[in-house]
mmCIF file of C-alpha atoms and ligand atoms in Angstrom:
data_model
loop_
_atom_site.group_PDB
_atom_site.id
_atom_site.type_symbol
_atom_site.label_atom_id
_atom_site.label_comp_id
_atom_site.label_asym_id
_atom_site.label_seq_id
_atom_site.Cartn_x
_atom_site.Cartn_y
_atom_site.Cartn_z
ATOM 1 C CA MET A 30 8.212 -13.220 -29.169
ATOM 2 C CA LYS A 31 7.525 -14.751 -25.253
ATOM 3 C CA ILE A 32 4.723 -13.024 -23.624
ATOM 4 C CA GLY A 33 4.482 -12.942 -19.615
ATOM 5 C CA ILE A 34 1.359 -11.975 -18.036
ATOM 6 C CA PHE A 35 1.110 -11.073 -13.770
ATOM 7 C CA ASN A 36 -2.346 -9.633 -13.171
ATOM 8 C CA ASN A 37 -3.695 -9.098 -9.267
ATOM 9 C CA GLU A 38 -6.710 -10.978 -7.450
ATOM 10 C CA THR A 39 -9.987 -8.920 -8.468
ATOM 11 C CA SER A 40 -12.523 -10.628 -11.119
ATOM 12 C CA GLU A 41 -11.326 -7.823 -14.061
ATOM 13 C CA SER A 42 -8.186 -8.557 -13.873
ATOM 14 C CA GLN A 43 -9.112 -12.570 -14.378
ATOM 15 C CA ARG A 44 -11.549 -11.679 -17.172
ATOM 16 C CA VAL A 45 -9.071 -9.371 -19.004
ATOM 17 C CA THR A 46 -6.351 -11.997 -18.897
ATOM 18 C CA LYS A 47 -8.300 -14.762 -19.918
ATOM 19 C CA LEU A 48 -9.040 -12.661 -22.854
ATOM 20 C CA LEU A 49 -5.313 -12.049 -23.509
ATOM 21 C CA ARG A 50 -4.450 -15.387 -23.570
ATOM 22 C CA ASP A 51 -6.347 -15.985 -25.614
ATOM 23 C CA GLU A 52 -6.056 -13.006 -27.959
ATOM 24 C CA ILE A 53 -2.190 -13.636 -27.609
ATOM 25 C CA GLU A 54 -2.769 -17.253 -28.901
ATOM 26 C CA ARG A 55 -4.657 -16.390 -31.764
ATOM 27 C CA ALA A 56 -1.670 -14.054 -32.817
ATOM 28 C CA GLY A 57 0.559 -16.733 -32.592
ATOM 29 C CA LEU A 58 2.341 -15.582 -29.927
ATOM 30 C CA GLU A 59 4.269 -17.063 -27.173
ATOM 31 C CA TYR A 60 3.104 -16.945 -23.406
ATOM 32 C CA ASP A 61 6.102 -17.999 -21.478
ATOM 33 C CA ASP A 62 5.526 -16.607 -17.486
ATOM 34 C CA ASP A 63 9.460 -18.214 -16.993
ATOM 35 C CA GLN A 64 11.737 -16.563 -19.412
ATOM 36 C CA PRO A 65 9.110 -13.754 -20.792
ATOM 37 C CA GLU A 66 10.668 -10.667 -23.137
ATOM 38 C CA VAL A 67 7.429 -8.513 -22.651
ATOM 39 C CA VAL A 68 5.756 -8.943 -18.948
ATOM 40 C CA ILE A 69 1.749 -7.842 -19.022
ATOM 41 C CA THR A 70 0.690 -6.088 -16.027
ATOM 42 C CA ILE A 71 -2.740 -6.101 -15.622
ATOM 43 C CA GLY A 72 -4.196 -4.343 -12.631
ATOM 44 C CA GLY A 73 -2.886 -1.207 -11.102
ATOM 45 C CA ASP A 74 0.500 0.669 -10.494
ATOM 46 C CA GLY A 75 0.635 -1.813 -7.420
ATOM 47 C CA THR A 76 0.187 -4.653 -9.936
ATOM 48 C CA LEU A 77 3.049 -3.257 -12.006
ATOM 49 C CA LEU A 78 5.298 -3.012 -8.799
ATOM 50 C CA SER A 79 4.562 -6.252 -7.532
ATOM 51 C CA ALA A 80 5.493 -7.858 -11.407
ATOM 52 C CA PHE A 81 9.172 -5.548 -11.076
ATOM 53 C CA HIS A 82 9.761 -7.090 -8.271
ATOM 54 C CA HIS A 83 9.055 -10.132 -9.273
ATOM 55 C CA TYR A 84 11.514 -10.130 -12.264
ATOM 56 C CA ILE A 85 14.061 -7.686 -10.353
ATOM 57 C CA ASP A 86 16.762 -10.288 -11.820
ATOM 58 C CA SER A 87 15.606 -10.243 -15.004
ATOM 59 C CA LEU A 88 15.138 -6.545 -15.998
ATOM 60 C CA ASP A 89 17.888 -6.586 -18.714
ATOM 61 C CA ARG A 90 16.103 -8.319 -21.180
ATOM 62 C CA VAL A 91 12.182 -7.967 -20.034
ATOM 63 C CA ARG A 92 10.408 -5.201 -21.321
ATOM 64 C CA PHE A 93 6.936 -3.833 -19.418
ATOM 65 C CA VAL A 94 3.099 -3.370 -20.191
ATOM 66 C CA GLY A 95 0.417 -1.730 -17.803
ATOM 67 C CA ILE A 96 -2.860 -2.470 -18.238
ATOM 68 C CA HIS A 97 -5.381 -0.788 -15.918
ATOM 69 C CA THR A 98 -8.490 -2.086 -14.755
ATOM 70 C CA GLY A 99 -8.946 0.662 -12.536
ATOM 71 C CA HIS A 100 -8.292 4.497 -12.043
ATOM 72 C CA LEU A 101 -5.509 5.668 -15.050
ATOM 73 C CA GLY A 102 -1.909 4.777 -13.420
ATOM 74 C CA PHE A 103 1.066 6.289 -13.750
ATOM 75 C CA TYR A 104 2.217 3.273 -15.080
ATOM 76 C CA THR A 105 -0.265 1.620 -16.865
ATOM 77 C CA ASP A 106 -0.755 3.078 -20.077
ATOM 78 C CA TRP A 107 -3.369 0.391 -21.697
ATOM 79 C CA ARG A 108 -7.138 0.412 -20.681
ATOM 80 C CA ASN A 109 -8.410 -2.853 -20.242
ATOM 81 C CA PHE A 110 -10.822 -2.655 -23.030
ATOM 82 C CA GLU A 111 -8.040 -2.165 -25.682
ATOM 83 C CA ILE A 112 -6.828 -5.984 -25.897
ATOM 84 C CA ASP A 113 -7.186 -5.787 -29.513
ATOM 85 C CA ASP A 114 -5.095 -3.010 -30.115
ATOM 86 C CA LEU A 115 -2.253 -4.180 -27.704
ATOM 87 C CA VAL A 116 -1.963 -7.328 -29.207
ATOM 88 C CA ASP A 117 -1.911 -5.888 -32.527
ATOM 89 C CA SER A 118 0.913 -3.600 -31.205
ATOM 90 C CA LEU A 119 2.617 -6.923 -29.952
ATOM 91 C CA VAL A 120 2.783 -8.090 -32.953
ATOM 92 C CA GLN A 121 4.477 -5.286 -35.143
ATOM 93 C CA ASP A 122 6.636 -5.455 -32.024
ATOM 94 C CA SER A 123 10.164 -3.776 -33.023
ATOM 95 C CA GLY A 124 11.821 -3.874 -30.050
ATOM 96 C CA GLN A 125 11.039 -0.331 -29.061
ATOM 97 C CA SER A 126 10.983 1.034 -25.405
ATOM 98 C CA VAL A 127 11.787 3.753 -22.611
ATOM 99 C CA SER A 128 13.993 3.269 -19.687
ATOM 100 C CA TYR A 129 13.469 4.846 -16.711
ATOM 101 C CA PRO A 130 16.402 5.210 -13.368
ATOM 102 C CA LEU A 131 16.255 2.978 -10.493
ATOM 103 C CA LEU A 132 17.390 3.670 -6.615
ATOM 104 C CA ASP A 133 20.038 1.057 -5.457
ATOM 105 C CA MET A 134 19.066 0.811 -1.619
ATOM 106 C CA HIS A 135 21.760 -1.059 1.053
ATOM 107 C CA ALA A 136 20.517 -1.331 4.768
ATOM 108 C CA VAL A 137 23.144 -2.598 7.246
ATOM 109 C CA TYR A 138 21.906 -3.991 10.412
ATOM 110 C CA SER A 139 23.468 -4.465 13.818
ATOM 111 C CA ASP A 140 24.221 -7.905 13.630
ATOM 112 C CA GLY A 141 26.562 -7.059 11.322
ATOM 113 C CA SER A 142 23.847 -8.395 8.293
ATOM 114 C CA VAL A 143 22.881 -6.495 5.094
ATOM 115 C CA GLU A 144 20.445 -6.089 2.835
ATOM 116 C CA ASN A 145 20.292 -5.001 -1.004
ATOM 117 C CA PHE A 146 16.943 -4.056 -3.172
ATOM 118 C CA VAL A 147 16.572 -1.911 -5.778
ATOM 119 C CA ALA A 148 12.963 0.349 -5.686
ATOM 120 C CA LEU A 149 10.840 1.447 -8.783
ATOM 121 C CA ASN A 150 9.110 4.403 -6.998
ATOM 122 C CA GLU A 151 10.605 4.757 -3.086
ATOM 123 C CA SER A 152 12.047 3.919 -0.031
ATOM 124 C CA THR A 153 10.769 4.849 3.033
ATOM 125 C CA VAL A 154 12.568 4.825 6.497
ATOM 126 C CA ARG A 155 10.369 6.215 9.952
ATOM 127 C CA ASN A 156 10.014 5.478 13.284
ATOM 128 C CA ILE A 157 6.323 3.994 14.507
ATOM 129 C CA THR A 158 6.364 4.576 18.244
ATOM 130 C CA LYS A 159 8.970 7.902 18.984
ATOM 131 C CA THR A 160 10.585 10.526 17.166
ATOM 132 C CA MET A 161 12.948 9.470 14.536
ATOM 133 C CA VAL A 162 16.399 11.104 15.375
ATOM 134 C CA CYS A 163 19.275 10.266 12.398
ATOM 135 C CA ASP A 164 22.544 11.514 10.628
ATOM 136 C CA VAL A 165 21.747 12.905 7.231
ATOM 137 C CA TYR A 166 25.529 12.242 4.873
ATOM 138 C CA ILE A 167 25.475 13.407 1.524
ATOM 139 C CA ASN A 168 28.616 12.181 -0.148
ATOM 140 C CA ASN A 169 30.024 10.752 2.791
ATOM 141 C CA GLN A 170 29.670 14.091 4.635
ATOM 142 C CA LEU A 171 27.467 14.700 7.112
ATOM 143 C CA PHE A 172 24.351 17.010 6.094
ATOM 144 C CA GLU A 173 22.278 17.786 8.895
ATOM 145 C CA ASN A 174 20.729 15.568 11.589
ATOM 146 C CA PHE A 175 17.216 14.736 10.845
ATOM 147 C CA ARG A 176 14.165 14.662 13.665
ATOM 148 C CA GLY A 177 10.731 13.990 12.558
ATOM 149 C CA ASP A 178 8.636 10.969 11.393
ATOM 150 C CA GLY A 179 11.002 9.424 8.542
ATOM 151 C CA LEU A 180 12.195 10.324 5.460
ATOM 152 C CA CYS A 181 11.226 9.488 1.624
ATOM 153 C CA ILE A 182 13.768 8.798 -0.958
ATOM 154 C CA SER A 183 12.101 7.919 -3.739
ATOM 155 C CA THR A 184 13.282 7.598 -7.851
ATOM 156 C CA PRO A 185 12.216 10.274 -10.387
ATOM 157 C CA THR A 186 9.093 7.571 -11.834
ATOM 158 C CA GLY A 187 7.940 7.437 -8.106
ATOM 159 C CA SER A 188 8.213 11.628 -7.707
ATOM 160 C CA THR A 189 4.224 11.493 -8.433
ATOM 161 C CA ALA A 190 3.850 8.866 -5.828
ATOM 162 C CA TYR A 191 4.307 8.748 -1.911
ATOM 163 C CA ASN A 192 6.806 12.032 -2.585
ATOM 164 C CA LYS A 193 4.136 14.194 -4.327
ATOM 165 C CA SER A 194 2.461 13.317 -0.423
ATOM 166 C CA VAL A 195 4.834 14.225 1.513
ATOM 167 C CA GLY A 196 5.942 17.798 -0.217
ATOM 168 C CA GLY A 197 8.360 16.135 -2.685
ATOM 169 C CA ALA A 198 8.858 17.806 -6.042
ATOM 170 C CA ILE A 199 7.836 15.915 -8.951
ATOM 171 C CA MET A 200 10.522 14.979 -11.129
ATOM 172 C CA ASP A 201 11.081 14.509 -15.058
ATOM 173 C CA PRO A 202 10.715 10.787 -15.650
ATOM 174 C CA THR A 203 13.750 11.352 -18.231
ATOM 175 C CA SER A 204 16.358 13.218 -15.230
ATOM 176 C CA ILE A 205 18.813 10.780 -13.630
ATOM 177 C CA GLY A 206 18.776 10.968 -9.905
ATOM 178 C CA PHE A 207 16.722 10.743 -6.998
ATOM 179 C CA GLN A 208 15.179 12.749 -4.327
ATOM 180 C CA LEU A 209 15.231 12.791 -0.410
ATOM 181 C CA ALA A 210 11.799 14.452 1.326
ATOM 182 C CA GLU A 211 11.156 14.899 4.814
ATOM 183 C CA MET A 212 7.983 13.600 6.810
ATOM 184 C CA ALA A 213 6.980 15.967 9.611
ATOM 185 C CA SER A 214 10.571 17.363 10.306
ATOM 186 C CA LEU A 215 10.923 18.725 14.111
ATOM 187 C CA ASN A 216 11.815 22.076 13.475
ATOM 188 C CA ASN A 217 12.854 24.598 16.398
ATOM 189 C CA ARG A 218 15.543 26.255 17.918
ATOM 190 C CA VAL A 219 17.055 23.635 18.679
ATOM 191 C CA PHE A 220 17.048 21.189 16.403
ATOM 192 C CA ARG A 221 16.966 22.186 12.801
ATOM 193 C CA THR A 222 17.090 20.581 9.331
ATOM 194 C CA LEU A 223 17.086 22.241 5.234
ATOM 195 C CA GLY A 224 13.293 21.952 5.535
ATOM 196 C CA SER A 225 12.802 21.134 1.557
ATOM 197 C CA PRO A 226 13.321 18.175 -1.147
ATOM 198 C CA ILE A 227 17.035 17.503 -2.277
ATOM 199 C CA ILE A 228 17.013 16.086 -5.393
ATOM 200 C CA PHE A 229 20.712 14.909 -5.689
ATOM 201 C CA GLY A 230 22.031 13.754 -9.493
ATOM 202 C CA SER A 231 23.630 10.641 -10.698
ATOM 203 C CA ASP A 232 26.693 10.390 -8.862
ATOM 204 C CA ALA A 233 25.144 11.353 -5.365
ATOM 205 C CA LYS A 234 25.382 8.793 -2.979
ATOM 206 C CA LEU A 235 22.930 9.362 0.189
ATOM 207 C CA MET A 236 23.593 7.748 3.639
ATOM 208 C CA LEU A 237 20.963 7.815 6.921
ATOM 209 C CA ARG A 238 22.759 6.954 9.878
ATOM 210 C CA LEU A 239 19.789 6.056 12.930
ATOM 211 C CA ARG A 240 20.740 6.814 16.083
ATOM 212 C CA ASP A 241 19.619 5.063 18.155
ATOM 213 C CA ASP A 242 17.976 0.905 17.938
ATOM 214 C CA ASN A 243 13.976 2.112 18.287
ATOM 215 C CA ASP A 244 11.105 0.524 16.092
ATOM 216 C CA HIS A 245 12.762 1.881 12.684
ATOM 217 C CA VAL A 246 10.474 0.550 9.442
ATOM 218 C CA ILE A 247 12.639 0.450 6.251
ATOM 219 C CA THR A 248 10.243 0.247 2.718
ATOM 220 C CA CYS A 249 10.903 -0.419 -0.603
ATOM 221 C CA ASP A 250 7.775 -0.179 -2.814
ATOM 222 C CA ARG A 251 5.277 -2.018 -1.162
ATOM 223 C CA GLU A 252 6.971 -4.363 0.945
ATOM 224 C CA GLN A 253 8.269 -3.435 4.085
ATOM 225 C CA MET A 254 11.755 -4.905 4.849
ATOM 226 C CA ARG A 255 12.501 -7.520 7.375
ATOM 227 C CA GLN A 256 13.622 -6.306 10.689
ATOM 228 C CA LYS A 257 14.720 -9.111 12.546
ATOM 229 C CA ASN A 258 16.798 -11.958 12.316
ATOM 230 C CA GLU A 259 15.873 -15.259 13.725
ATOM 231 C CA LYS A 260 16.962 -14.378 17.540
ATOM 232 C CA GLY A 261 14.428 -10.837 16.652
ATOM 233 C CA ASP A 262 17.536 -9.080 18.079
ATOM 234 C CA ARG A 263 18.766 -7.081 15.066
ATOM 235 C CA HIS A 264 18.205 -3.251 14.266
ATOM 236 C CA LEU A 265 18.770 -0.907 11.197
ATOM 237 C CA VAL A 266 21.803 0.935 11.532
ATOM 238 C CA GLU A 267 22.439 2.873 8.473
ATOM 239 C CA VAL A 268 20.713 2.711 5.186
ATOM 240 C CA THR A 269 22.168 4.108 1.874
ATOM 241 C CA TYR A 270 21.267 4.952 -0.983
ATOM 242 C CA GLN A 271 22.831 5.759 -5.182
ATOM 243 C CA VAL A 272 20.674 5.752 -8.158
ATOM 244 C CA SER A 273 20.941 2.032 -9.659
ATOM 245 C CA ASP A 274 22.885 0.816 -12.484
ATOM 246 C CA LYS A 275 19.633 -1.409 -13.134
ATOM 247 C CA ARG A 276 16.878 0.336 -15.203
ATOM 248 C CA ILE A 277 13.281 -0.272 -15.568
ATOM 249 C CA SER A 278 11.985 -0.837 -19.257
ATOM 250 C CA PHE A 279 8.511 -0.086 -21.258
ATOM 251 C CA ALA A 280 7.804 -1.625 -23.999
ATOM 252 C CA GLN A 281 6.817 1.623 -25.790
ATOM 253 C CA TYR A 282 3.696 1.356 -28.818
ATOM 254 C CA ARG A 283 2.563 4.383 -27.518
ATOM 255 C CA HIS A 284 3.515 8.268 -26.747
ATOM 256 C CA ASN A 285 1.861 9.310 -23.260
ATOM 257 C CA ASN A 286 2.889 12.621 -22.466
ATOM 258 C CA PHE A 287 3.892 12.543 -18.824
ATOM 259 C CA TRP A 288 3.092 16.036 -18.453
ATOM 260 C CA ASN A 289 -0.543 15.453 -19.455
ATOM 261 C CA ARG A 290 -0.318 12.742 -16.911
ATOM 262 C CA VAL A 291 0.548 14.944 -14.438
ATOM 263 C CA LYS A 292 -2.064 17.574 -14.856
ATOM 264 C CA ASP A 293 -5.010 15.125 -15.315
ATOM 265 C CA SER A 294 -4.286 13.505 -12.164
ATOM 266 C CA PHE A 295 -3.379 15.968 -9.580
ATOM 267 C CA ILE A 296 -5.196 18.952 -11.520
ATOM 268 C CA GLY A 297 -8.284 17.981 -13.718
ATOM 269 C CA GLY A 298 -10.015 20.673 -16.082
ATOM 270 C CA ALA A 299 -7.115 23.463 -15.971
ATOM 271 C CA LYS A 300 -8.376 26.376 -18.813
HETATM 272 P P1 NAD B 30 -2.076 1.405 -3.042
HETATM 273 O O1 NAD B 30 -2.861 0.469 -3.911
HETATM 274 O O2 NAD B 30 -2.638 2.015 -1.491
HETATM 275 O O3 NAD B 30 -1.918 2.336 -4.042
HETATM 276 C C1 NAD B 30 -1.572 4.231 -3.420
HETATM 277 C C2 NAD B 30 -1.737 4.965 -5.061
HETATM 278 O O4 NAD B 30 -0.644 5.352 -5.336
HETATM 279 C C3 NAD B 30 -2.247 4.348 -5.988
HETATM 280 O O5 NAD B 30 -3.464 4.996 -6.793
HETATM 281 C C4 NAD B 30 -1.092 4.004 -6.956
HETATM 282 O O6 NAD B 30 -1.961 4.449 -8.373
HETATM 283 C C5 NAD B 30 -0.363 5.019 -6.673
HETATM 284 N N1 NAD B 30 0.367 5.399 -7.330
HETATM 285 C C6 NAD B 30 1.236 4.333 -6.905
HETATM 286 N N2 NAD B 30 2.743 4.625 -7.901
HETATM 287 C C7 NAD B 30 2.414 5.470 -8.248
HETATM 288 C C8 NAD B 30 3.245 6.685 -9.277
HETATM 289 N N3 NAD B 30 4.551 6.003 -9.243
HETATM 290 N N4 NAD B 30 2.874 8.110 -9.325
HETATM 291 C C9 NAD B 30 1.617 8.590 -9.367
HETATM 292 N N5 NAD B 30 1.079 7.471 -8.381
HETATM 293 C C10 NAD B 30 1.463 6.544 -7.553
HETATM 294 O O7 NAD B 30 -0.735 0.808 -2.509
HETATM 295 P P2 NAD B 30 0.913 0.311 -3.702
HETATM 296 O O8 NAD B 30 -0.543 -0.234 -4.739
HETATM 297 O O9 NAD B 30 0.474 -1.166 -2.600
HETATM 298 O O10 NAD B 30 1.370 0.841 -4.002
HETATM 299 C C11 NAD B 30 2.365 1.134 -3.259
HETATM 300 C C12 NAD B 30 2.615 2.216 -3.269
HETATM 301 O O11 NAD B 30 1.743 3.602 -2.933
HETATM 302 C C13 NAD B 30 3.979 3.132 -2.972
HETATM 303 O O12 NAD B 30 5.201 3.319 -3.313
HETATM 304 C C14 NAD B 30 4.155 4.624 -2.517
HETATM 305 O O13 NAD B 30 4.743 5.506 -3.309
HETATM 306 C C15 NAD B 30 2.468 4.424 -2.524
HETATM 307 N N6 NAD B 30 1.722 5.220 -1.070
HETATM 308 C C16 NAD B 30 1.507 6.481 -0.797
HETATM 309 C C17 NAD B 30 0.855 6.850 0.279
HETATM 310 C C18 NAD B 30 1.068 8.582 0.740
HETATM 311 O O14 NAD B 30 0.516 9.083 -0.748
HETATM 312 N N7 NAD B 30 0.581 8.717 1.507
HETATM 313 C C19 NAD B 30 1.726 5.900 1.534
HETATM 314 C C20 NAD B 30 1.777 4.608 1.161
HETATM 315 C C21 NAD B 30 2.301 4.254 0.118
#
């Protein structure tokens, strides 16, 4: 089996990377960053997000494993002192995996250019200087006029990240769909939005059509999309979201209960 390693820059991640490489070699496994079958990330959730985008074109043949060097993560199941156990699991690997849905985003700009991205956690559309004004279409029908800071569109596994901070619901990661959560919407007698998060099913299409060309920021996980073209004269016109045909797969060597992880991370010692 071919193993790739993707680590962040901290000294602890470098140390664990060296240790892991030695153990992979000792166990007779093949180290291959170019065509890996299993990618082991070393760092935190952010490192796994970066690895996901690095291997985005190989998602159909790559399974991920996350080692965390800091706090417990949502995508990282192994601790930095469990390298021996992890390598034993790799040696005994029989191809087992668990996969989760992703979010396709299709952005259209004023110069006619388009960009397509796939998000593991979420995409946000925000205005950095003024109130964001946009029309929200669900399945090609106008649903509401949004005014506020912005909108967060998240995957089921991303629902515990930014989405949760802006009041979105936590989704069971085995469900197929995506979620829209408002960021500081303006609600008064004149302007009105639904005011609660919406969870969409697998076939839904969500489109945000921006009303003006002010400083919009569109993000996909850790990345902010390039807004300007070479001449610096394009702006975001609309973004469409739907469940992606692609999925992310994790090599499942141990059973981690998602709701225990939510409880440990956000509640702590409930009795
Ligand atoms: P970061 O290092 O600031 O990470 C933010 C935190 O989000 C970390 O503690 C990380 O463990 C956690 N996280 C990431 N994915 C998660 C998930 N699926 N469920 C629960 N927690 C998760 O930033 P980064 O490493 O560049 O990560 C980017 C992510 O940070 C974005 O995808 C977004 O979800 C999140 N973020 C959150 C906020 C917020 O909560 N206000 C703001 C910006 C970005």
